[in-house]
Amino acid sequence: MRTKVGIIGGGPSGLLLSQLLHLKGIDNIVLEKHSREYVLGRIRAGVLEHGFAELMREAQCGERMDREGEIHEGFFVSHDGIKDRMDLSKYSDGNSVIVYGQTEITKDLYDARDKMGGKVVHGALDVKPYDLTSDAPYITYRQGDDLYRVDCQYVIGADGFHGVSRKSIPKDVLKEYEKVYPFGWLGVLSKTKPVSPELIYAKHDRGFALCSMRSQILSRYYIQVPLTDTTDDWPDEEFWAELKRRLPEDVGANLETGPSIEKSIAPLRSFVAEPMRYGNMFLAGDAAHIVPPTGARGLNSAGSDIYYLYHALVDHYENGDDTGLETYSEKALARVWKAQRFSWWLTSLLHSFPEGIEYDRRLQDIDLEYLFTSDSAQASLAENYVGLPY
Ligand code: APR
Ligand code: PHB
């Protein structure tokens, strides 16, 4: 097989790039290790920056997002029994975010790829890129007993944190930065009415909690838990009781509970790999960087990579201009690190740190007080939450 761009990974990053390139007539193939059902079974955050939403529209995949997604112009931060509202719209020149699940984004992208006859191979095993520093790289994979080879001009590593792409970069070229947090998030999805029309980020001595949603009949809640906990430690009733304890009383009193339809624990990690280019392979999304979920930057950070990569490849193929490709890693990383800073800051502000000292807890308190008494601090939070410019 021969194509222009060989994309490893059929998550949101790989699919979005594939769709955008296809619309510009740039031939590409997506190689995904798992089945579509498996990919669509993963539940991830559900807050979209306006820039990401714009990219979905440009990819002609924004129709359902615009119809079913909810525009949120603010969210709450609860602490010490009270709720402060972060007015995103007021502090970011009328901007907002869209609450729409990442699973739905991925589904819309798959549907669009199907409609246009996009080439997406599922169950592509033992994927391996070769000759990345030459101008004729190729990728091999296996399906059952059959071996395949894809010759291409560029390889895109969009295969997530555990993928093969980043691991193909020699150790003396790649530098990895990592911070692991001493807790995880236990997430529950339930067919209940969300407790609040806007998200609530709850800081509490017992640990952080988040009230989010997928729609007006589907809620998504999280509580901070020790890394040693498993979902068996958290039967539904205990989850609801603990969530309630971490919310202001009036909010907890309105909490509608019900059976969980999904329950999982995710550890919190910050990670960046530099550079994001090796020869003719470009990394994008989780393959190159991870954020803790606080502030929902994961998919949005992947979105900015795809934006830069898409424009760089179009400039190359349409105008013979390689500036975008040459500067991709530097440009993408500049924004990636800003999202890292924001996610780290919000995580540090709102969580309870098991080894934390009294001094740090006082700083958290004063940081929150400063936030909600300073227009500049709120403007800073707002511009990061709705998404920094590309
Ligand atoms: N070969 C082929 N595909 C692979 C391989 C491999 N060796 N390893 C992983 N994959 C696939 C995974 O099965 C997955 O579907 O690559 C895809 C990567 O998707 P994601 O992990 O969703 O990463 P990305 O597309 O960059 O999305 C970023 O989604 O994962 C969330 O938190 C993340 O919100 C962020 C966003
Ligand atoms: C979610 O809805 O899953 C979600 C929302 C906001 C976050 C993290 C997760 O900051």
CSV table of C-alpha atoms and ligand atoms in Angstrom, one decimal:
chain,number,residue,atom,x,y,z
A,1,MET,CA,0.0,0.0,0.0
A,2,ARG,CA,1.2,3.5,-0.7
A,3,THR,CA,-0.2,6.7,0.8
A,4,LYS,CA,1.0,10.2,1.6
A,5,VAL,CA,0.4,10.3,5.3
A,6,GLY,CA,0.4,7.1,7.4
A,7,ILE,CA,-1.4,7.8,10.7
A,8,ILE,CA,-0.8,5.4,13.7
A,9,GLY,CA,-3.7,5.5,16.1
A,10,GLY,CA,-7.5,5.9,15.5
A,11,GLY,CA,-8.3,8.0,18.6
A,12,PRO,CA,-9.6,11.5,18.2
A,13,SER,CA,-6.2,12.9,17.2
A,14,GLY,CA,-5.6,10.4,14.3
A,15,LEU,CA,-9.2,10.5,13.1
A,16,LEU,CA,-9.5,14.3,13.1
A,17,LEU,CA,-6.2,14.7,11.2
A,18,SER,CA,-7.3,12.0,8.7
A,19,GLN,CA,-10.6,13.7,8.1
A,20,LEU,CA,-9.1,17.2,7.6
A,21,LEU,CA,-6.4,16.0,5.2
A,22,HIS,CA,-8.9,14.0,3.2
A,23,LEU,CA,-11.0,17.1,2.7
A,24,LYS,CA,-7.9,18.8,1.2
A,25,GLY,CA,-7.4,15.8,-1.1
A,26,ILE,CA,-4.3,14.5,0.9
A,27,ASP,CA,-4.4,10.7,0.8
A,28,ASN,CA,-3.9,9.0,4.2
A,29,ILE,CA,-4.4,5.8,6.1
A,30,VAL,CA,-5.2,5.3,9.8
A,31,LEU,CA,-3.9,2.2,11.5
A,32,GLU,CA,-5.7,1.4,14.7
A,33,LYS,CA,-4.8,-1.5,17.0
A,34,HIS,CA,-8.2,-2.1,18.5
A,35,SER,CA,-11.8,-2.5,17.2
A,36,ARG,CA,-14.0,0.4,16.8
A,37,GLU,CA,-16.3,-0.8,19.7
A,38,TYR,CA,-13.3,-0.8,22.0
A,39,VAL,CA,-12.2,2.7,21.0
A,40,LEU,CA,-15.8,4.0,21.5
A,41,GLY,CA,-16.1,2.2,24.9
A,42,ARG,CA,-13.6,4.6,26.5
A,43,ILE,CA,-15.1,7.4,28.6
A,44,ARG,CA,-13.0,10.6,28.7
A,45,ALA,CA,-13.6,14.2,29.5
A,46,GLY,CA,-16.3,16.2,27.9
A,47,VAL,CA,-15.4,19.9,27.7
A,48,LEU,CA,-14.4,21.4,24.3
A,49,GLU,CA,-12.6,24.7,23.7
A,50,HIS,CA,-14.0,26.9,21.1
A,51,GLY,CA,-10.9,26.3,18.9
A,52,PHE,CA,-11.4,22.6,19.0
A,53,ALA,CA,-15.1,23.0,18.2
A,54,GLU,CA,-14.1,25.1,15.2
A,55,LEU,CA,-11.7,22.4,14.0
A,56,MET,CA,-14.6,19.9,14.2
A,57,ARG,CA,-16.7,22.2,12.0
A,58,GLU,CA,-13.9,22.6,9.6
A,59,ALA,CA,-13.7,18.8,9.4
A,60,GLN,CA,-17.4,18.8,8.6
A,61,CYS,CA,-18.0,16.9,11.8
A,62,GLY,CA,-19.6,19.6,13.9
A,63,GLU,CA,-23.2,19.2,13.1
A,64,ARG,CA,-24.2,16.9,16.0
A,65,MET,CA,-21.8,18.6,18.4
A,66,ASP,CA,-23.6,21.9,17.7
A,67,ARG,CA,-27.0,20.3,18.0
A,68,GLU,CA,-26.6,18.2,21.1
A,69,GLY,CA,-23.6,19.9,22.9
A,70,GLU,CA,-24.3,22.4,25.6
A,71,ILE,CA,-22.8,25.8,25.6
A,72,HIS,CA,-21.4,26.6,29.1
A,73,GLU,CA,-20.5,30.2,29.9
A,74,GLY,CA,-19.2,29.5,33.4
A,75,PHE,CA,-18.6,26.9,36.1
A,76,PHE,CA,-18.6,26.8,39.9
A,77,VAL,CA,-15.8,26.2,42.3
A,78,SER,CA,-17.0,25.1,45.7
A,79,HIS,CA,-14.9,25.3,48.9
A,80,ASP,CA,-15.6,25.8,52.6
A,81,GLY,CA,-19.3,25.2,52.1
A,82,ILE,CA,-19.8,27.9,49.5
A,83,LYS,CA,-19.8,28.1,45.7
A,84,ASP,CA,-18.0,30.8,43.7
A,85,ARG,CA,-18.9,31.2,40.0
A,86,MET,CA,-16.3,31.6,37.3
A,87,ASP,CA,-17.9,33.7,34.6
A,88,LEU,CA,-16.0,32.5,31.5
A,89,SER,CA,-18.0,34.6,29.1
A,90,LYS,CA,-17.5,37.9,31.1
A,91,TYR,CA,-13.7,37.3,31.5
A,92,SER,CA,-12.9,36.0,28.1
A,93,ASP,CA,-14.6,38.4,25.7
A,94,GLY,CA,-17.8,36.4,25.4
A,95,ASN,CA,-16.2,33.0,24.9
A,96,SER,CA,-17.5,29.7,26.2
A,97,VAL,CA,-16.9,26.0,26.1
A,98,ILE,CA,-19.1,23.2,24.7
A,99,VAL,CA,-19.9,20.3,27.0
A,100,TYR,CA,-20.0,17.2,24.6
A,101,GLY,CA,-18.4,13.9,25.4
A,102,GLN,CA,-15.2,12.8,23.8
A,103,THR,CA,-16.7,9.5,23.0
A,104,GLU,CA,-19.3,11.3,20.9
A,105,ILE,CA,-16.5,13.3,19.1
A,106,THR,CA,-14.8,10.0,18.2
A,107,LYS,CA,-18.1,8.5,17.0
A,108,ASP,CA,-18.8,11.6,14.8
A,109,LEU,CA,-15.3,11.4,13.4
A,110,TYR,CA,-15.7,7.6,12.6
A,111,ASP,CA,-19.0,8.3,10.9
A,112,ALA,CA,-17.5,11.0,8.8
A,113,ARG,CA,-14.6,8.8,7.8
A,114,ASP,CA,-17.1,6.1,6.8
A,115,LYS,CA,-19.2,8.4,4.7
A,116,MET,CA,-16.2,9.7,2.7
A,117,GLY,CA,-14.6,6.3,2.3
A,118,GLY,CA,-11.7,7.1,4.6
A,119,LYS,CA,-9.2,4.3,5.0
A,120,VAL,CA,-9.2,3.2,8.6
A,121,VAL,CA,-7.8,-0.2,9.4
A,122,HIS,CA,-8.9,-1.8,12.7
A,123,GLY,CA,-7.1,-4.6,14.4
A,124,ALA,CA,-3.8,-3.5,13.0
A,125,LEU,CA,-1.3,-5.4,15.2
A,126,ASP,CA,2.4,-5.1,15.7
A,127,VAL,CA,2.4,-1.7,14.0
A,128,LYS,CA,6.0,-0.5,13.5
A,129,PRO,CA,7.4,2.5,11.7
A,130,TYR,CA,10.7,2.3,9.8
A,131,ASP,CA,13.2,4.5,8.1
A,132,LEU,CA,11.8,7.6,9.8
A,133,THR,CA,14.9,9.8,9.0
A,134,SER,CA,14.7,8.9,5.3
A,135,ASP,CA,12.3,10.5,2.8
A,136,ALA,CA,10.7,7.1,2.2
A,137,PRO,CA,9.5,5.9,5.7
A,138,TYR,CA,7.1,3.0,5.9
A,139,ILE,CA,5.0,1.2,8.5
A,140,THR,CA,4.4,-2.5,8.8
A,141,TYR,CA,1.5,-4.2,10.6
A,142,ARG,CA,-0.2,-7.6,10.9
A,143,GLN,CA,-3.8,-8.6,10.7
A,144,GLY,CA,-4.2,-12.3,11.7
A,145,ASP,CA,-1.4,-14.1,9.8
A,146,ASP,CA,-1.2,-11.5,7.0
A,147,LEU,CA,1.6,-8.9,7.0
A,148,TYR,CA,1.2,-5.5,5.4
A,149,ARG,CA,3.4,-2.6,4.5
A,150,VAL,CA,2.4,1.0,4.1
A,151,ASP,CA,4.8,3.2,2.2
A,152,CYS,CA,4.3,6.9,2.9
A,153,GLN,CA,5.9,10.3,3.0
A,154,TYR,CA,5.1,11.2,6.6
A,155,VAL,CA,4.2,9.2,9.6
A,156,ILE,CA,2.0,10.6,12.3
A,157,GLY,CA,2.3,9.1,15.8
A,158,ALA,CA,-1.2,9.6,17.2
A,159,ASP,CA,-1.3,6.3,19.1
A,160,GLY,CA,-1.7,7.6,22.6
A,161,PHE,CA,0.5,7.3,25.7
A,162,HIS,CA,1.2,3.6,25.3
A,163,GLY,CA,1.7,3.6,21.6
A,164,VAL,CA,4.7,2.5,19.5
A,165,SER,CA,5.5,5.8,17.8
A,166,ARG,CA,7.2,7.7,20.7
A,167,LYS,CA,9.0,4.5,21.6
A,168,SER,CA,10.5,4.4,18.1
A,169,ILE,CA,12.5,7.6,18.8
A,170,PRO,CA,16.0,6.9,19.9
A,171,LYS,CA,16.5,7.5,23.7
A,172,ASP,CA,19.3,10.0,23.1
A,173,VAL,CA,17.0,12.2,21.0
A,174,LEU,CA,13.9,12.1,23.2
A,175,LYS,CA,13.6,13.9,26.5
A,176,GLU,CA,10.6,13.0,28.7
A,177,TYR,CA,9.3,15.1,31.6
A,178,GLU,CA,6.9,13.4,34.0
A,179,LYS,CA,5.0,14.3,37.2
A,180,VAL,CA,2.9,11.6,38.9
A,181,TYR,CA,0.3,12.8,41.5
A,182,PRO,CA,-0.3,10.8,44.6
A,183,PHE,CA,-4.0,10.1,43.9
A,184,GLY,CA,-6.5,9.1,41.2
A,185,TRP,CA,-10.0,10.1,40.1
A,186,LEU,CA,-12.9,7.6,40.5
A,187,GLY,CA,-15.4,8.4,37.8
A,188,VAL,CA,-19.1,7.4,37.7
A,189,LEU,CA,-21.5,7.8,34.8
A,190,SER,CA,-25.2,7.6,35.7
A,191,LYS,CA,-28.5,8.2,34.1
A,192,THR,CA,-29.5,10.9,36.5
A,193,LYS,CA,-30.2,14.6,36.2
A,194,PRO,CA,-27.0,16.6,36.7
A,195,VAL,CA,-27.0,18.2,40.2
A,196,SER,CA,-26.1,21.6,38.7
A,197,PRO,CA,-26.7,23.2,35.2
A,198,GLU,CA,-23.0,24.1,35.3
A,199,LEU,CA,-20.0,22.1,36.3
A,200,ILE,CA,-18.9,22.2,39.9
A,201,TYR,CA,-15.2,21.8,40.8
A,202,ALA,CA,-15.3,21.0,44.6
A,203,LYS,CA,-12.3,21.5,46.9
A,204,HIS,CA,-12.8,19.7,50.2
A,205,ASP,CA,-10.5,18.5,53.0
A,206,ARG,CA,-11.7,14.9,52.3
A,207,GLY,CA,-10.5,15.3,48.7
A,208,PHE,CA,-11.5,16.9,45.4
A,209,ALA,CA,-14.8,16.2,43.6
A,210,LEU,CA,-16.2,17.2,40.3
A,211,CYS,CA,-19.8,17.3,39.1
A,212,SER,CA,-20.0,17.2,35.3
A,213,MET,CA,-22.5,15.9,32.8
A,214,ARG,CA,-22.9,14.5,29.3
A,215,SER,CA,-26.5,15.7,28.9
A,216,GLN,CA,-29.5,16.8,31.0
A,217,ILE,CA,-30.2,13.1,31.7
A,218,LEU,CA,-26.7,11.8,32.0
A,219,SER,CA,-24.3,12.8,34.8
A,220,ARG,CA,-20.6,12.3,35.1
A,221,TYR,CA,-19.1,12.6,38.6
A,222,TYR,CA,-15.6,12.2,40.0
A,223,ILE,CA,-14.0,12.0,43.4
A,224,GLN,CA,-10.4,12.0,44.3
A,225,VAL,CA,-9.3,8.6,45.7
A,226,PRO,CA,-6.0,7.1,47.0
A,227,LEU,CA,-4.1,5.3,44.2
A,228,THR,CA,-4.4,2.0,46.2
A,229,ASP,CA,-8.2,2.0,45.8
A,230,THR,CA,-10.0,-0.1,43.3
A,231,THR,CA,-13.6,0.2,42.0
A,232,ASP,CA,-14.5,-2.8,44.3
A,233,ASP,CA,-13.8,-0.4,47.2
A,234,TRP,CA,-16.5,1.9,46.0
A,235,PRO,CA,-20.0,0.3,45.7
A,236,ASP,CA,-22.5,2.9,44.3
A,237,GLU,CA,-24.0,3.8,47.7
A,238,GLU,CA,-20.6,4.6,49.1
A,239,PHE,CA,-19.6,6.6,46.1
A,240,TRP,CA,-22.8,8.8,46.3
A,241,ALA,CA,-22.4,9.3,50.1
A,242,GLU,CA,-18.8,10.4,49.7
A,243,LEU,CA,-19.6,12.7,46.8
A,244,LYS,CA,-22.3,14.3,48.9
A,245,ARG,CA,-19.9,14.9,51.8
A,246,ARG,CA,-17.6,16.9,49.5
A,247,LEU,CA,-20.3,19.2,48.1
A,248,PRO,CA,-21.9,22.2,49.8
A,249,GLU,CA,-24.9,21.1,51.8
A,250,ASP,CA,-27.5,22.8,49.5
A,251,VAL,CA,-25.9,21.1,46.5
A,252,GLY,CA,-25.7,17.7,48.1
A,253,ALA,CA,-29.3,17.9,49.1
A,254,ASN,CA,-30.3,18.1,45.4
A,255,LEU,CA,-28.1,15.2,44.3
A,256,GLU,CA,-30.0,12.7,42.3
A,257,THR,CA,-28.5,9.2,42.7
A,258,GLY,CA,-28.9,6.1,40.7
A,259,PRO,CA,-27.0,3.0,39.5
A,260,SER,CA,-23.7,3.6,37.9
A,261,ILE,CA,-23.4,2.6,34.2
A,262,GLU,CA,-19.7,3.0,34.2
A,263,LYS,CA,-17.2,3.2,37.0
A,264,SER,CA,-13.4,3.5,36.6
A,265,ILE,CA,-10.3,4.9,38.4
A,266,ALA,CA,-7.7,6.9,36.5
A,267,PRO,CA,-4.4,7.9,38.0
A,268,LEU,CA,-3.3,11.6,37.5
A,269,ARG,CA,-0.2,12.2,35.6
A,270,SER,CA,1.5,15.1,33.7
A,271,PHE,CA,3.9,14.1,30.9
A,272,VAL,CA,5.6,15.8,28.0
A,273,ALA,CA,8.0,14.2,25.4
A,274,GLU,CA,10.3,16.5,23.4
A,275,PRO,CA,10.8,16.9,20.5
A,276,MET,CA,7.5,16.1,18.9
A,277,ARG,CA,9.2,15.4,15.6
A,278,TYR,CA,11.7,12.8,14.6
A,279,GLY,CA,12.8,12.8,11.0
A,280,ASN,CA,9.6,12.5,9.0
A,281,MET,CA,7.5,11.3,12.0
A,282,PHE,CA,5.4,13.8,13.9
A,283,LEU,CA,3.8,13.0,17.3
A,284,ALA,CA,0.4,14.3,18.2
A,285,GLY,CA,-1.9,14.2,21.2
A,286,ASP,CA,-1.5,11.7,24.1
A,287,ALA,CA,1.5,10.1,22.2
A,288,ALA,CA,3.5,13.2,23.2
A,289,HIS,CA,1.8,14.6,26.3
A,290,ILE,CA,-0.6,13.8,29.1
A,291,VAL,CA,-2.3,16.1,31.6
A,292,PRO,CA,-4.3,15.4,34.7
A,293,PRO,CA,-8.0,15.7,33.9
A,294,THR,CA,-8.6,18.8,36.1
A,295,GLY,CA,-9.6,21.5,33.6
A,296,ALA,CA,-10.2,19.0,30.7
A,297,ARG,CA,-7.1,20.0,28.7
A,298,GLY,CA,-6.4,16.5,27.3
A,299,LEU,CA,-8.4,16.4,24.1
A,300,ASN,CA,-8.0,20.2,23.7
A,301,SER,CA,-4.3,19.9,23.8
A,302,ALA,CA,-4.4,17.2,21.1
A,303,GLY,CA,-6.6,19.6,19.1
A,304,SER,CA,-3.9,22.2,18.9
A,305,ASP,CA,-1.3,19.7,17.7
A,306,ILE,CA,-3.7,18.6,15.0
A,307,TYR,CA,-4.4,22.2,14.0
A,308,TYR,CA,-0.6,22.9,13.5
A,309,LEU,CA,0.0,19.6,11.8
A,310,TYR,CA,-2.9,19.9,9.5
A,311,HIS,CA,-1.9,23.4,8.4
A,312,ALA,CA,1.8,22.4,8.1
A,313,LEU,CA,0.9,19.4,5.8
A,314,VAL,CA,-1.5,21.5,3.7
A,315,ASP,CA,1.2,24.1,3.2
A,316,HIS,CA,3.7,21.4,2.2
A,317,TYR,CA,1.3,19.7,-0.3
A,318,GLU,CA,-0.4,22.8,-1.7
A,319,ASN,CA,2.4,25.4,-1.6
A,320,GLY,CA,5.6,23.4,-1.3
A,321,ASP,CA,6.2,25.4,1.9
A,322,ASP,CA,7.8,23.4,4.7
A,323,THR,CA,8.0,26.1,7.3
A,324,GLY,CA,5.1,24.6,9.3
A,325,LEU,CA,6.6,21.2,9.3
A,326,GLU,CA,10.0,22.6,10.3
A,327,THR,CA,8.6,24.5,13.2
A,328,TYR,CA,5.8,22.1,14.3
A,329,SER,CA,7.6,20.6,17.3
A,330,GLU,CA,8.5,24.0,18.7
A,331,LYS,CA,5.1,25.6,18.1
A,332,ALA,CA,3.1,22.6,19.4
A,333,LEU,CA,5.2,22.3,22.5
A,334,ALA,CA,4.9,26.0,23.3
A,335,ARG,CA,1.1,25.6,23.6
A,336,VAL,CA,1.4,22.1,25.2
A,337,TRP,CA,3.5,23.5,28.1
A,338,LYS,CA,0.9,26.2,28.7
A,339,ALA,CA,-1.8,23.6,29.0
A,340,GLN,CA,0.5,21.6,31.3
A,341,ARG,CA,1.0,24.6,33.5
A,342,PHE,CA,-2.7,25.3,33.7
A,343,SER,CA,-3.7,21.6,34.5
A,344,TRP,CA,-0.9,21.4,37.1
A,345,TRP,CA,-2.1,24.7,38.7
A,346,LEU,CA,-5.8,23.7,38.8
A,347,THR,CA,-4.9,20.2,40.1
A,348,SER,CA,-2.6,21.7,42.8
A,349,LEU,CA,-5.2,24.3,43.8
A,350,LEU,CA,-8.2,21.9,44.3
A,351,HIS,CA,-6.8,18.5,45.5
A,352,SER,CA,-6.0,17.3,49.0
A,353,PHE,CA,-2.4,16.2,49.0
A,354,PRO,CA,-1.8,13.3,51.4
A,355,GLU,CA,1.7,14.4,52.3
A,356,GLY,CA,0.8,18.1,52.1
A,357,ILE,CA,2.0,20.5,54.8
A,358,GLU,CA,0.0,23.1,56.6
A,359,TYR,CA,1.8,25.9,54.7
A,360,ASP,CA,0.7,24.5,51.3
A,361,ARG,CA,-2.9,24.3,52.5
A,362,ARG,CA,-2.8,27.9,53.5
A,363,LEU,CA,-1.5,28.8,50.1
A,364,GLN,CA,-4.3,26.9,48.4
A,365,ASP,CA,-6.8,28.9,50.5
A,366,ILE,CA,-5.2,32.2,49.7
A,367,ASP,CA,-4.9,31.3,46.0
A,368,LEU,CA,-8.7,30.7,45.9
A,369,GLU,CA,-9.4,33.9,47.8
A,370,TYR,CA,-7.2,35.8,45.4
A,371,LEU,CA,-8.9,34.2,42.4
A,372,PHE,CA,-12.4,35.2,43.3
A,373,THR,CA,-11.4,38.7,44.4
A,374,SER,CA,-9.2,39.6,41.4
A,375,ASP,CA,-10.5,40.3,37.9
A,376,SER,CA,-7.0,39.6,36.5
A,377,ALA,CA,-6.8,36.2,38.1
A,378,GLN,CA,-10.3,35.3,36.8
A,379,ALA,CA,-9.4,36.6,33.4
A,380,SER,CA,-6.3,34.3,33.4
A,381,LEU,CA,-8.3,31.2,34.5
A,382,ALA,CA,-11.0,32.0,31.8
A,383,GLU,CA,-8.6,32.5,28.9
A,384,ASN,CA,-6.9,29.2,29.7
A,385,TYR,CA,-10.2,27.3,30.2
A,386,VAL,CA,-11.8,28.5,27.0
A,387,GLY,CA,-8.5,27.8,25.2
A,388,LEU,CA,-5.5,29.9,24.5
A,389,PRO,CA,-5.2,30.9,20.8
A,390,TYR,CA,-3.5,28.5,18.4
B,1,APR,N1,-0.8,0.7,16.9
B,1,APR,C1,-1.9,1.2,16.5
B,1,APR,N2,-2.8,1.9,17.3
B,1,APR,C2,-2.4,2.1,18.5
B,1,APR,C3,-1.2,1.5,19.1
B,1,APR,C4,-0.4,0.8,18.2
B,1,APR,N3,0.8,0.3,18.7
B,1,APR,N4,-1.2,1.9,20.4
B,1,APR,C5,-2.3,2.6,20.7
B,1,APR,N5,-3.0,2.7,19.5
B,1,APR,C6,-4.3,3.4,19.4
B,1,APR,C7,-5.2,3.2,20.7
B,1,APR,O1,-6.0,2.0,20.6
B,1,APR,C8,-6.1,4.4,20.6
B,1,APR,O2,-7.3,4.2,19.9
B,1,APR,O3,-4.1,4.8,19.3
B,1,APR,C9,-5.3,5.5,19.8
B,1,APR,C10,-4.8,6.7,20.6
B,1,APR,O4,-6.0,7.3,21.1
B,1,APR,P1,-6.0,8.2,22.4
B,1,APR,O5,-5.3,7.4,23.5
B,1,APR,O6,-7.4,8.5,22.6
B,1,APR,O7,-5.1,9.5,22.1
B,1,APR,P2,-5.4,10.7,21.2
B,1,APR,O8,-6.1,10.3,19.9
B,1,APR,O9,-4.2,11.5,21.1
B,1,APR,O10,-6.5,11.5,22.0
B,1,APR,C11,-6.2,12.5,23.0
B,1,APR,O11,-8.0,11.5,24.1
B,1,APR,O12,-7.0,9.8,25.1
B,1,APR,C12,-7.7,11.0,25.3
B,1,APR,O13,-7.0,11.9,27.4
B,1,APR,C13,-6.8,11.9,26.0
B,1,APR,O14,-8.3,13.5,25.8
B,1,APR,C14,-7.1,13.1,25.3
B,1,APR,C15,-7.3,12.7,23.9
B,2,PHB,C1,-15.9,15.3,32.3
B,2,PHB,O1,-17.0,15.7,32.1
B,2,PHB,O2,-15.5,14.1,32.2
B,2,PHB,C2,-14.9,16.3,32.8
B,2,PHB,C3,-15.2,17.7,32.8
B,2,PHB,C4,-14.3,18.6,33.2
B,2,PHB,C5,-13.1,18.2,33.7
B,2,PHB,C6,-12.7,16.9,33.7
B,2,PHB,C7,-13.6,15.9,33.2
B,2,PHB,O3,-12.2,19.2,34.1
